[in-house]
Short mmCIF file of C-alpha atoms in Angstrom, two decimals:
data_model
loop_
_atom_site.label_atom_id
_atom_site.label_comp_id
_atom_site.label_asym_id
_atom_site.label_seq_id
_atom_site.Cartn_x
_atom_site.Cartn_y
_atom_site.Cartn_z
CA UNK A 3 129.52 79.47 199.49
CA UNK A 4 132.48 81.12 198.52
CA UNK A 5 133.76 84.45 197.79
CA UNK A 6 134.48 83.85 194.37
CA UNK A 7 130.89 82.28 193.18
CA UNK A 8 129.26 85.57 194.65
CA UNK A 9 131.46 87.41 192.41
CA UNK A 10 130.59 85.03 189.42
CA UNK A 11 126.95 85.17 190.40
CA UNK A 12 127.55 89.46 190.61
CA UNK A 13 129.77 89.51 187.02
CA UNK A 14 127.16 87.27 185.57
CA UNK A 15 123.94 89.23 187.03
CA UNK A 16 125.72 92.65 185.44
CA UNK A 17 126.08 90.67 181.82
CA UNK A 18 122.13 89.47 182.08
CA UNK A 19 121.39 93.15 183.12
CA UNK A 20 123.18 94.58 179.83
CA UNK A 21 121.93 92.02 177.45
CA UNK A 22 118.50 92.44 179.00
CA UNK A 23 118.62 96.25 178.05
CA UNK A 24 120.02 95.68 174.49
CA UNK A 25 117.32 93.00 174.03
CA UNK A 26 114.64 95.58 175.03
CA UNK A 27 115.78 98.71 172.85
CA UNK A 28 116.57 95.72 169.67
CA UNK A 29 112.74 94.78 170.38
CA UNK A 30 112.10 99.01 170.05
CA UNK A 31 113.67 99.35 166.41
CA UNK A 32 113.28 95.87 165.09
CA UNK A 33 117.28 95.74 165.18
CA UNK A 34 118.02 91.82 165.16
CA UNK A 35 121.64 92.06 165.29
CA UNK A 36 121.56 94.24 168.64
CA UNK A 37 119.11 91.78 169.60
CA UNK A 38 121.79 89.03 168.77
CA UNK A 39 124.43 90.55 170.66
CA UNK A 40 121.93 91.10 173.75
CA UNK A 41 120.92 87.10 173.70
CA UNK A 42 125.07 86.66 173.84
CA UNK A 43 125.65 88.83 176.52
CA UNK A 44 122.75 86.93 178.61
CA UNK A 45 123.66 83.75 177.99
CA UNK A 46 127.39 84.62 179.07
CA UNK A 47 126.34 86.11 182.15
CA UNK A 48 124.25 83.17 182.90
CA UNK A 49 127.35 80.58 182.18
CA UNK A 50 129.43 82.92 184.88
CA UNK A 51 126.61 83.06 187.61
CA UNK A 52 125.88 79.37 186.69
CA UNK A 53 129.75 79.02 188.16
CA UNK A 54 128.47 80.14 191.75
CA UNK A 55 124.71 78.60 191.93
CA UNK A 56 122.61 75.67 189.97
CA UNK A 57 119.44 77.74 189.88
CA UNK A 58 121.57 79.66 187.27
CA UNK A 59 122.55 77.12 184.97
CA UNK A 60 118.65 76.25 185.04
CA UNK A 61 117.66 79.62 183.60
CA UNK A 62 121.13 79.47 181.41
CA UNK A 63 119.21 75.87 179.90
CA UNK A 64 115.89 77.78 179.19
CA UNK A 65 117.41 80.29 177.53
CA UNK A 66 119.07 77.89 174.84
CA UNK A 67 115.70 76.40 174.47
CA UNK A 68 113.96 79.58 174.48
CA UNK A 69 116.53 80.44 171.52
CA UNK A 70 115.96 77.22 169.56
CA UNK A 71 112.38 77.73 169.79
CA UNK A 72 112.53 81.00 168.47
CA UNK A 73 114.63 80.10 165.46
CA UNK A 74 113.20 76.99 164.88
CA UNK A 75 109.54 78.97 165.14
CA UNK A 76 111.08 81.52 162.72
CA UNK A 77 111.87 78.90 160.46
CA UNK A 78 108.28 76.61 160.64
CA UNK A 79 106.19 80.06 160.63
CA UNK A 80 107.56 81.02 156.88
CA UNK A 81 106.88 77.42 156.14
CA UNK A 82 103.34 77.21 157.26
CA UNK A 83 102.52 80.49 155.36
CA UNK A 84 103.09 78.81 152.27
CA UNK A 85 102.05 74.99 152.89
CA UNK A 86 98.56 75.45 155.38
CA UNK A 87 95.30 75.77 153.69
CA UNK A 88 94.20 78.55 156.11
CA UNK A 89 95.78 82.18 157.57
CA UNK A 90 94.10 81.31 160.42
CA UNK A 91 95.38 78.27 161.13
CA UNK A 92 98.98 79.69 160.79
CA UNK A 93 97.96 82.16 163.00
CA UNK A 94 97.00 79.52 166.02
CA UNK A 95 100.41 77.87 165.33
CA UNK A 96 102.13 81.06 165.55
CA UNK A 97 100.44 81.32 169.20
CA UNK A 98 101.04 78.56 170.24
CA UNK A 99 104.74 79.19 169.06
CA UNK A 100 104.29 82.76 171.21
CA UNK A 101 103.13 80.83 174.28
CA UNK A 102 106.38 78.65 174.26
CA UNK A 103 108.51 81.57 173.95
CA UNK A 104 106.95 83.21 177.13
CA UNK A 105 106.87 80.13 178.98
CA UNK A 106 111.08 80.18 178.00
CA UNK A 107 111.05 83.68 179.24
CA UNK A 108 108.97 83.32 182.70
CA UNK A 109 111.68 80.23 183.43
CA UNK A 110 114.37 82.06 183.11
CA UNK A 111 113.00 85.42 185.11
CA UNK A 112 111.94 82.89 187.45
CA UNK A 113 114.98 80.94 187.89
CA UNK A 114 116.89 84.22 188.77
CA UNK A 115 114.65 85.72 190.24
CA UNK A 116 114.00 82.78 193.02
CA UNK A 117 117.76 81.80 192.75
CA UNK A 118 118.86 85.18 193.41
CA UNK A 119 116.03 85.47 196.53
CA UNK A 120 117.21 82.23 198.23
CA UNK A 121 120.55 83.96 198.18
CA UNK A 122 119.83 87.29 199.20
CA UNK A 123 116.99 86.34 201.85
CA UNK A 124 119.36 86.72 204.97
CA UNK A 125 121.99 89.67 203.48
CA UNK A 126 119.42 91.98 201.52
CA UNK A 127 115.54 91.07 202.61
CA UNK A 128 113.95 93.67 200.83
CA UNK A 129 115.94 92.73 197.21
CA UNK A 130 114.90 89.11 198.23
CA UNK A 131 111.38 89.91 198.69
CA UNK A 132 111.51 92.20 195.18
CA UNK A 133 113.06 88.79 193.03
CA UNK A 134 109.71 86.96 194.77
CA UNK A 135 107.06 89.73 193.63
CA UNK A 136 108.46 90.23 190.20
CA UNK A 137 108.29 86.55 189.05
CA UNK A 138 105.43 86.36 190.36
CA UNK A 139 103.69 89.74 188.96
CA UNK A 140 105.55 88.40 185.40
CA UNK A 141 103.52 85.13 185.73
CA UNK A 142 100.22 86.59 186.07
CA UNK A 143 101.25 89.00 183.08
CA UNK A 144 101.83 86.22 180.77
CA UNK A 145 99.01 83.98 181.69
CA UNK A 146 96.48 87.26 181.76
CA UNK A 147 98.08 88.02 178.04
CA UNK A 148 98.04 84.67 176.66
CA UNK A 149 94.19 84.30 177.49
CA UNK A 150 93.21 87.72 176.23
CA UNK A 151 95.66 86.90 172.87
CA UNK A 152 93.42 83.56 172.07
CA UNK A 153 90.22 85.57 173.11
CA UNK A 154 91.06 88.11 170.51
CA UNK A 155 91.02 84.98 167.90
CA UNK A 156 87.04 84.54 168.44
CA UNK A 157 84.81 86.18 165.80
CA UNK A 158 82.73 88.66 167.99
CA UNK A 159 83.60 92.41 168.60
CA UNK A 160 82.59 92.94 171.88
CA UNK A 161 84.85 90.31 173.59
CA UNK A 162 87.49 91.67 171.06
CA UNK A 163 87.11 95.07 172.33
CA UNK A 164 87.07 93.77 175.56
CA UNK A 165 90.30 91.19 175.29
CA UNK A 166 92.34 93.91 173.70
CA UNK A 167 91.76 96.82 176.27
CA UNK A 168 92.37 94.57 179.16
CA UNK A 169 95.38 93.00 176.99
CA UNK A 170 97.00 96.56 176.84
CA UNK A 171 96.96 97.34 180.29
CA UNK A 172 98.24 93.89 181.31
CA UNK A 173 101.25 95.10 178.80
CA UNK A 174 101.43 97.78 180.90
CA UNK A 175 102.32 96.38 184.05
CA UNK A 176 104.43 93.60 182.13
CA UNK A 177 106.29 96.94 181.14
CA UNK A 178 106.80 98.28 184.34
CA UNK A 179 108.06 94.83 185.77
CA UNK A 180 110.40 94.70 183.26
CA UNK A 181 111.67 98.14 184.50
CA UNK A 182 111.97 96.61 188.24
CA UNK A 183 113.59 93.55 186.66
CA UNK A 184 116.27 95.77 185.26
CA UNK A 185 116.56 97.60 188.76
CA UNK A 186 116.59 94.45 190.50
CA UNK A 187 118.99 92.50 188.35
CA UNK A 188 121.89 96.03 188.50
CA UNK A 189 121.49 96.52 192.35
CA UNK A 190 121.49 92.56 193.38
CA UNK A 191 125.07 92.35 190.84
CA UNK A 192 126.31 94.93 193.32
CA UNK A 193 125.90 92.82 196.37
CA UNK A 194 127.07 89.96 195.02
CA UNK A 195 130.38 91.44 193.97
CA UNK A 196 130.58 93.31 196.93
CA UNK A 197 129.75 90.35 199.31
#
């Protein structure tokens, strides 16, 4: 590989490192348009580390579907409100809607995550084996959470009790793998622009 796609892969990596953080503090205050400009800022850095790998591009496609998901999901949820004979049937659709969304999300961690390991494996083992455990940590988080979330939906207490403590502390650790994602995705950016 060349010089110049490490660099793209490193520029891009920074960009999906910023936009990740302005996504997370939008997702704090409810601030869409900060959330906007974090979505741009991934999807940019994506396009420039899609330049130096494939495994890139991948997570660059998931995002665009992740997005038209969202909006479209925006869009049918306000709908349904008004046209299903049920809240709770709005509600499952609005799941199911949530589900897709995470799905989006795990593809693209995972994409750079094992993109980013297959490249790092021989230069920086230990930032290769991180990218392995946090997709992988992330994918148990959003399988435990989407169980527990359609567990919640079933009419007795105790397994709502249950679902929703257990749901918390999977939150948790989906919170502090986000943290290492942000670590991971800022120091692998600095090897690949200093490769």
């Amino acid at each position: 590989m060349y010089e110049q796609a490490y660099k793209d892969i490193g520029k891009g990596l920074r960009l999906v490192f910023f936009g990740e953080i302005l996504v997370t503090v939008a997702s704090m205050f409810s601030w869409s348009v900060l959330s906007l400009a974090g979505l741009v800022l991934t999807l940019v850095g994506l396009s420039s580390a899609g330049r130096g790998d494939s495994g890139y591009r991948k997570a660059f496609a998931v995002t665009i579907l992740n997005l038209a998901v969202t909006f479209a999901g925006g869009i049918l949820a306000g709908v349904l409100l008004v046209f299903l004979p049920t809240l709770a049937l709005a509600v499952l659709i609005g799941m199911i809607l949530m589900v897709l969304i995470s799905v989006f999300n795990f593809l693209s961690t995972y994409y750079i995550c094992t993109t980013s390991s297959a490249l790092l494996a021989e230069r920086e083992p230990s930032l290769s084996k991180q990218a392995e455990s946090l997709w992988k940590v992330m994918g148990a988080c959003i399988v435990v959470n989407t169980v527990f979330n359609f567990v919640l939906m079933l009419p007795f207490a105790a397994t709502a009790i249950l679902a929703g403590g257990l749901n918390f502390l999977t939150y948790l650790v989906q919170a502090a793998a986000g943290i290492l994602y942000l670590i991971f995705l800022y120091k692998a950016s600095d090897v690949f622009q200093n490769w």
